[in-house]
Amino acid sequence: ASQLSAATSLNVKYASESVAIAGAATQVGVKGGAISLTCSAVGNPSPTVEWSHLTELTTGATLQLTALGFADGGMYTCVASNIIEAGARSGQATVEIRIEGPPQKCNVLSANSYDASEVNITVNCPE
């Protein structure tokens, strides 16, 4: 009796999952310094990673922020997706960045009082 055998491989495709940002949920940077954020995700095919902050989008697993200013603080979201999601953004993680630094000089640009219960003040605090 002869025996016949064959080897085969199976390539299972699946959507992005296990999206995570390295480090604490809140990270602190120093004004003028730098901070690096790294996002990881698994999927087959390998997911593409995008970072968003306010209206800015950056592609890549690692986001480098240099010459930090107070405007760099806030929420950053890492979004991972691959062709399986067909354009949908299924996996994401969020981190808060706080910027610390010496107090800055602010100028009062205008102050308006409409009545005793409401005062509008406009303040400008340049970087």
mmCIF file with all atom_site columns, C-alpha atoms in Angstrom:
data_model
loop_
_atom_site.group_PDB
_atom_site.id
_atom_site.type_symbol
_atom_site.label_atom_id
_atom_site.label_alt_id
_atom_site.label_comp_id
_atom_site.label_asym_id
_atom_site.label_entity_id
_atom_site.label_seq_id
_atom_site.pdbx_PDB_ins_code
_atom_site.Cartn_x
_atom_site.Cartn_y
_atom_site.Cartn_z
_atom_site.occupancy
_atom_site.B_iso_or_equiv
_atom_site.pdbx_formal_charge
_atom_site.auth_seq_id
_atom_site.auth_comp_id
_atom_site.auth_asym_id
_atom_site.auth_atom_id
_atom_site.pdbx_PDB_model_num
ATOM 1   C CA . ALA A 1 1   ? 0.000   0.000  0.000  1.00 0.00 ? 1   ALA A CA 1
ATOM 2   C CA . SER A 1 2   ? 1.338   3.391  -0.899 1.00 0.00 ? 2   SER A CA 1
ATOM 3   C CA . GLN A 1 3   ? 0.810   6.423  1.250  1.00 0.00 ? 3   GLN A CA 1
ATOM 4   C CA . LEU A 1 4   ? 0.265   9.942  -0.092 1.00 0.00 ? 4   LEU A CA 1
ATOM 5   C CA . SER A 1 5   ? 0.756   13.038 2.031  1.00 0.00 ? 5   SER A CA 1
ATOM 6   C CA . ALA A 1 6   ? 0.723   16.743 1.300  1.00 0.00 ? 6   ALA A CA 1
ATOM 7   C CA . ALA A 1 7   ? 1.496   19.800 3.367  1.00 0.00 ? 7   ALA A CA 1
ATOM 8   C CA . THR A 1 8   ? -0.695  22.846 3.260  1.00 0.00 ? 8   THR A CA 1
ATOM 9   C CA . SER A 1 9   ? -0.853  26.144 5.108  1.00 0.00 ? 9   SER A CA 1
ATOM 10  C CA . LEU A 1 10  ? -3.802  28.203 6.175  1.00 0.00 ? 10  LEU A CA 1
ATOM 11  C CA . ASN A 1 11  ? -3.609  32.013 6.262  1.00 0.00 ? 11  ASN A CA 1
ATOM 12  C CA . VAL A 1 12  ? -6.448  33.321 8.428  1.00 0.00 ? 12  VAL A CA 1
ATOM 13  C CA . LYS A 1 13  ? -7.319  36.988 7.853  1.00 0.00 ? 13  LYS A CA 1
ATOM 14  C CA . TYR A 1 14  ? -8.784  38.991 10.738 1.00 0.00 ? 14  TYR A CA 1
ATOM 15  C CA . ALA A 1 15  ? -9.520  42.600 11.685 1.00 0.00 ? 15  ALA A CA 1
ATOM 16  C CA . SER A 1 16  ? -7.377  44.790 13.942 1.00 0.00 ? 16  SER A CA 1
ATOM 17  C CA . GLU A 1 17  ? -7.568  43.971 17.623 1.00 0.00 ? 17  GLU A CA 1
ATOM 18  C CA . SER A 1 18  ? -5.655  44.406 20.869 1.00 0.00 ? 18  SER A CA 1
ATOM 19  C CA . VAL A 1 19  ? -4.898  48.070 20.136 1.00 0.00 ? 19  VAL A CA 1
ATOM 20  C CA . ALA A 1 20  ? -2.791  49.505 22.965 1.00 0.00 ? 20  ALA A CA 1
ATOM 21  C CA . ILE A 1 21  ? -0.603  52.511 23.725 1.00 0.00 ? 21  ILE A CA 1
ATOM 22  C CA . ALA A 1 22  ? 2.588   51.823 25.687 1.00 0.00 ? 22  ALA A CA 1
ATOM 23  C CA . GLY A 1 23  ? 2.793   53.490 29.106 1.00 0.00 ? 23  GLY A CA 1
ATOM 24  C CA . ALA A 1 24  ? 0.285   55.138 31.406 1.00 0.00 ? 24  ALA A CA 1
ATOM 25  C CA . ALA A 1 25  ? -3.153  56.414 30.326 1.00 0.00 ? 25  ALA A CA 1
ATOM 26  C CA . THR A 1 26  ? -1.960  59.927 31.262 1.00 0.00 ? 26  THR A CA 1
ATOM 27  C CA . GLN A 1 27  ? 1.579   60.922 30.319 1.00 0.00 ? 27  GLN A CA 1
ATOM 28  C CA . VAL A 1 28  ? 3.402   64.102 31.303 1.00 0.00 ? 28  VAL A CA 1
ATOM 29  C CA . GLY A 1 29  ? 5.761   66.083 29.104 1.00 0.00 ? 29  GLY A CA 1
ATOM 30  C CA . VAL A 1 30  ? 7.878   69.122 29.953 1.00 0.00 ? 30  VAL A CA 1
ATOM 31  C CA . LYS A 1 31  ? 7.498   72.358 27.967 1.00 0.00 ? 31  LYS A CA 1
ATOM 32  C CA . GLY A 1 32  ? 10.342  72.498 25.434 1.00 0.00 ? 32  GLY A CA 1
ATOM 33  C CA . GLY A 1 33  ? 11.022  68.749 25.842 1.00 0.00 ? 33  GLY A CA 1
ATOM 34  C CA . ALA A 1 34  ? 9.979   65.712 23.852 1.00 0.00 ? 34  ALA A CA 1
ATOM 35  C CA . ILE A 1 35  ? 7.685   62.726 24.275 1.00 0.00 ? 35  ILE A CA 1
ATOM 36  C CA . SER A 1 36  ? 7.289   59.542 22.254 1.00 0.00 ? 36  SER A CA 1
ATOM 37  C CA . LEU A 1 37  ? 4.028   57.569 22.005 1.00 0.00 ? 37  LEU A CA 1
ATOM 38  C CA . THR A 1 38  ? 3.944   54.006 20.670 1.00 0.00 ? 38  THR A CA 1
ATOM 39  C CA . CYS A 1 39  ? 0.795   52.195 19.571 1.00 0.00 ? 39  CYS A CA 1
ATOM 40  C CA . SER A 1 40  ? 0.574   48.484 18.884 1.00 0.00 ? 40  SER A CA 1
ATOM 41  C CA . ALA A 1 41  ? -2.137  46.380 17.279 1.00 0.00 ? 41  ALA A CA 1
ATOM 42  C CA . VAL A 1 42  ? -2.489  42.898 15.834 1.00 0.00 ? 42  VAL A CA 1
ATOM 43  C CA . GLY A 1 43  ? -4.340  41.769 12.739 1.00 0.00 ? 43  GLY A CA 1
ATOM 44  C CA . ASN A 1 44  ? -3.826  39.914 9.493  1.00 0.00 ? 44  ASN A CA 1
ATOM 45  C CA . PRO A 1 45  ? -2.874  41.617 7.315  1.00 0.00 ? 45  PRO A CA 1
ATOM 46  C CA . SER A 1 46  ? -0.868  43.873 9.660  1.00 0.00 ? 46  SER A CA 1
ATOM 47  C CA . PRO A 1 47  ? -2.877  46.964 10.596 1.00 0.00 ? 47  PRO A CA 1
ATOM 48  C CA . THR A 1 48  ? -2.013  50.505 9.572  1.00 0.00 ? 48  THR A CA 1
ATOM 49  C CA . VAL A 1 49  ? -1.781  52.846 12.563 1.00 0.00 ? 49  VAL A CA 1
ATOM 50  C CA . GLU A 1 50  ? -2.863  56.499 12.584 1.00 0.00 ? 50  GLU A CA 1
ATOM 51  C CA . TRP A 1 51  ? -2.619  59.034 15.409 1.00 0.00 ? 51  TRP A CA 1
ATOM 52  C CA . SER A 1 52  ? -5.081  61.896 15.795 1.00 0.00 ? 52  SER A CA 1
ATOM 53  C CA . HIS A 1 53  ? -4.970  64.997 17.990 1.00 0.00 ? 53  HIS A CA 1
ATOM 54  C CA . LEU A 1 54  ? -7.545  67.716 17.465 1.00 0.00 ? 54  LEU A CA 1
ATOM 55  C CA . THR A 1 55  ? -7.643  67.900 13.646 1.00 0.00 ? 55  THR A CA 1
ATOM 56  C CA . GLU A 1 56  ? -4.136  66.551 12.934 1.00 0.00 ? 56  GLU A CA 1
ATOM 57  C CA . LEU A 1 57  ? -3.564  63.031 11.566 1.00 0.00 ? 57  LEU A CA 1
ATOM 58  C CA . THR A 1 58  ? -0.202  61.244 11.516 1.00 0.00 ? 58  THR A CA 1
ATOM 59  C CA . THR A 1 59  ? 0.487   57.752 10.156 1.00 0.00 ? 59  THR A CA 1
ATOM 60  C CA . GLY A 1 60  ? 2.863   55.346 11.918 1.00 0.00 ? 60  GLY A CA 1
ATOM 61  C CA . ALA A 1 61  ? 3.036   53.265 15.092 1.00 0.00 ? 61  ALA A CA 1
ATOM 62  C CA . THR A 1 62  ? 5.308   55.781 16.877 1.00 0.00 ? 62  THR A CA 1
ATOM 63  C CA . LEU A 1 63  ? 4.419   59.440 17.289 1.00 0.00 ? 63  LEU A CA 1
ATOM 64  C CA . GLN A 1 64  ? 7.328   61.756 18.163 1.00 0.00 ? 64  GLN A CA 1
ATOM 65  C CA . LEU A 1 65  ? 6.443   65.109 19.722 1.00 0.00 ? 65  LEU A CA 1
ATOM 66  C CA . THR A 1 66  ? 9.354   67.538 20.048 1.00 0.00 ? 66  THR A CA 1
ATOM 67  C CA . ALA A 1 67  ? 9.725   71.109 21.303 1.00 0.00 ? 67  ALA A CA 1
ATOM 68  C CA . LEU A 1 68  ? 6.572   70.609 23.365 1.00 0.00 ? 68  LEU A CA 1
ATOM 69  C CA . GLY A 1 69  ? 4.309   73.577 24.005 1.00 0.00 ? 69  GLY A CA 1
ATOM 70  C CA . PHE A 1 70  ? 1.144   73.849 26.073 1.00 0.00 ? 70  PHE A CA 1
ATOM 71  C CA . ALA A 1 71  ? -0.930  73.458 22.861 1.00 0.00 ? 71  ALA A CA 1
ATOM 72  C CA . ASP A 1 72  ? 0.476   69.911 22.504 1.00 0.00 ? 72  ASP A CA 1
ATOM 73  C CA . GLY A 1 73  ? -1.430  68.794 25.588 1.00 0.00 ? 73  GLY A CA 1
ATOM 74  C CA . GLY A 1 74  ? -4.720  66.950 25.294 1.00 0.00 ? 74  GLY A CA 1
ATOM 75  C CA . MET A 1 75  ? -6.128  63.649 24.114 1.00 0.00 ? 75  MET A CA 1
ATOM 76  C CA . TYR A 1 76  ? -4.319  61.585 21.464 1.00 0.00 ? 76  TYR A CA 1
ATOM 77  C CA . THR A 1 77  ? -6.047  58.644 19.777 1.00 0.00 ? 77  THR A CA 1
ATOM 78  C CA . CYS A 1 78  ? -4.340  55.728 18.060 1.00 0.00 ? 78  CYS A CA 1
ATOM 79  C CA . VAL A 1 79  ? -6.525  54.041 15.402 1.00 0.00 ? 79  VAL A CA 1
ATOM 80  C CA . ALA A 1 80  ? -5.582  50.725 13.805 1.00 0.00 ? 80  ALA A CA 1
ATOM 81  C CA . SER A 1 81  ? -7.242  49.257 10.720 1.00 0.00 ? 81  SER A CA 1
ATOM 82  C CA . ASN A 1 82  ? -6.545  46.825 7.919  1.00 0.00 ? 82  ASN A CA 1
ATOM 83  C CA . ILE A 1 83  ? -8.249  45.799 4.683  1.00 0.00 ? 83  ILE A CA 1
ATOM 84  C CA . ILE A 1 84  ? -10.596 43.458 6.577  1.00 0.00 ? 84  ILE A CA 1
ATOM 85  C CA . GLU A 1 85  ? -12.371 46.472 8.121  1.00 0.00 ? 85  GLU A CA 1
ATOM 86  C CA . ALA A 1 86  ? -12.940 47.888 4.619  1.00 0.00 ? 86  ALA A CA 1
ATOM 87  C CA . GLY A 1 87  ? -12.319 51.474 5.741  1.00 0.00 ? 87  GLY A CA 1
ATOM 88  C CA . ALA A 1 88  ? -14.009 51.132 9.136  1.00 0.00 ? 88  ALA A CA 1
ATOM 89  C CA . ARG A 1 89  ? -11.955 52.096 12.164 1.00 0.00 ? 89  ARG A CA 1
ATOM 90  C CA . SER A 1 90  ? -12.484 49.177 14.495 1.00 0.00 ? 90  SER A CA 1
ATOM 91  C CA . GLY A 1 91  ? -9.598  49.346 16.964 1.00 0.00 ? 91  GLY A CA 1
ATOM 92  C CA . GLN A 1 92  ? -8.490  52.378 18.910 1.00 0.00 ? 92  GLN A CA 1
ATOM 93  C CA . ALA A 1 93  ? -6.832  53.496 22.152 1.00 0.00 ? 93  ALA A CA 1
ATOM 94  C CA . THR A 1 94  ? -6.513  56.925 23.766 1.00 0.00 ? 94  THR A CA 1
ATOM 95  C CA . VAL A 1 95  ? -3.886  58.624 25.922 1.00 0.00 ? 95  VAL A CA 1
ATOM 96  C CA . GLU A 1 96  ? -3.914  62.032 27.631 1.00 0.00 ? 96  GLU A CA 1
ATOM 97  C CA . ILE A 1 97  ? -0.801  64.210 27.395 1.00 0.00 ? 97  ILE A CA 1
ATOM 98  C CA . ARG A 1 98  ? -0.242  66.909 30.011 1.00 0.00 ? 98  ARG A CA 1
ATOM 99  C CA . ILE A 1 99  ? 2.436   69.538 29.508 1.00 0.00 ? 99  ILE A CA 1
ATOM 100 C CA . GLU A 1 100 ? 4.150   71.002 32.554 1.00 0.00 ? 100 GLU A CA 1
ATOM 101 C CA . GLY A 1 101 ? 6.272   74.122 32.600 1.00 0.00 ? 101 GLY A CA 1
ATOM 102 C CA . PRO A 1 102 ? 6.840   77.431 34.335 1.00 0.00 ? 102 PRO A CA 1
ATOM 103 C CA . PRO A 1 103 ? 3.914   79.826 34.511 1.00 0.00 ? 103 PRO A CA 1
ATOM 104 C CA . GLN A 1 104 ? 3.534   82.009 31.478 1.00 0.00 ? 104 GLN A CA 1
ATOM 105 C CA . LYS A 1 105 ? 2.642   85.671 31.289 1.00 0.00 ? 105 LYS A CA 1
ATOM 106 C CA . CYS A 1 106 ? -0.905  86.271 30.092 1.00 0.00 ? 106 CYS A CA 1
ATOM 107 C CA . ASN A 1 107 ? -2.519  89.514 28.972 1.00 0.00 ? 107 ASN A CA 1
ATOM 108 C CA . VAL A 1 108 ? -6.125  90.526 29.521 1.00 0.00 ? 108 VAL A CA 1
ATOM 109 C CA . LEU A 1 109 ? -7.328  91.729 26.129 1.00 0.00 ? 109 LEU A CA 1
ATOM 110 C CA . SER A 1 110 ? -10.843 92.772 27.122 1.00 0.00 ? 110 SER A CA 1
ATOM 111 C CA . ALA A 1 111 ? -13.360 92.541 29.919 1.00 0.00 ? 111 ALA A CA 1
ATOM 112 C CA . ASN A 1 112 ? -17.083 93.197 29.501 1.00 0.00 ? 112 ASN A CA 1
ATOM 113 C CA . SER A 1 113 ? -19.695 93.177 32.223 1.00 0.00 ? 113 SER A CA 1
ATOM 114 C CA . TYR A 1 114 ? -23.297 92.840 31.107 1.00 0.00 ? 114 TYR A CA 1
ATOM 115 C CA . ASP A 1 115 ? -24.760 92.645 34.593 1.00 0.00 ? 115 ASP A CA 1
ATOM 116 C CA . ALA A 1 116 ? -23.673 91.579 38.061 1.00 0.00 ? 116 ALA A CA 1
ATOM 117 C CA . SER A 1 117 ? -24.033 87.871 37.236 1.00 0.00 ? 117 SER A CA 1
ATOM 118 C CA . GLU A 1 118 ? -22.084 87.746 33.930 1.00 0.00 ? 118 GLU A CA 1
ATOM 119 C CA . VAL A 1 119 ? -18.579 88.939 33.087 1.00 0.00 ? 119 VAL A CA 1
ATOM 120 C CA . ASN A 1 120 ? -16.765 88.059 29.851 1.00 0.00 ? 120 ASN A CA 1
ATOM 121 C CA . ILE A 1 121 ? -12.973 88.196 29.913 1.00 0.00 ? 121 ILE A CA 1
ATOM 122 C CA . THR A 1 122 ? -10.657 87.542 26.943 1.00 0.00 ? 122 THR A CA 1
ATOM 123 C CA . VAL A 1 123 ? -7.133  86.436 27.874 1.00 0.00 ? 123 VAL A CA 1
ATOM 124 C CA . ASN A 1 124 ? -4.134  85.878 25.574 1.00 0.00 ? 124 ASN A CA 1
ATOM 125 C CA . CYS A 1 125 ? -1.371  83.560 26.830 1.00 0.00 ? 125 CYS A CA 1
ATOM 126 C CA . PRO A 1 126 ? 1.343   83.297 24.144 1.00 0.00 ? 126 PRO A CA 1
ATOM 127 C CA . GLU A 1 127 ? 3.587   80.218 24.102 1.00 0.00 ? 127 GLU A CA 1
#
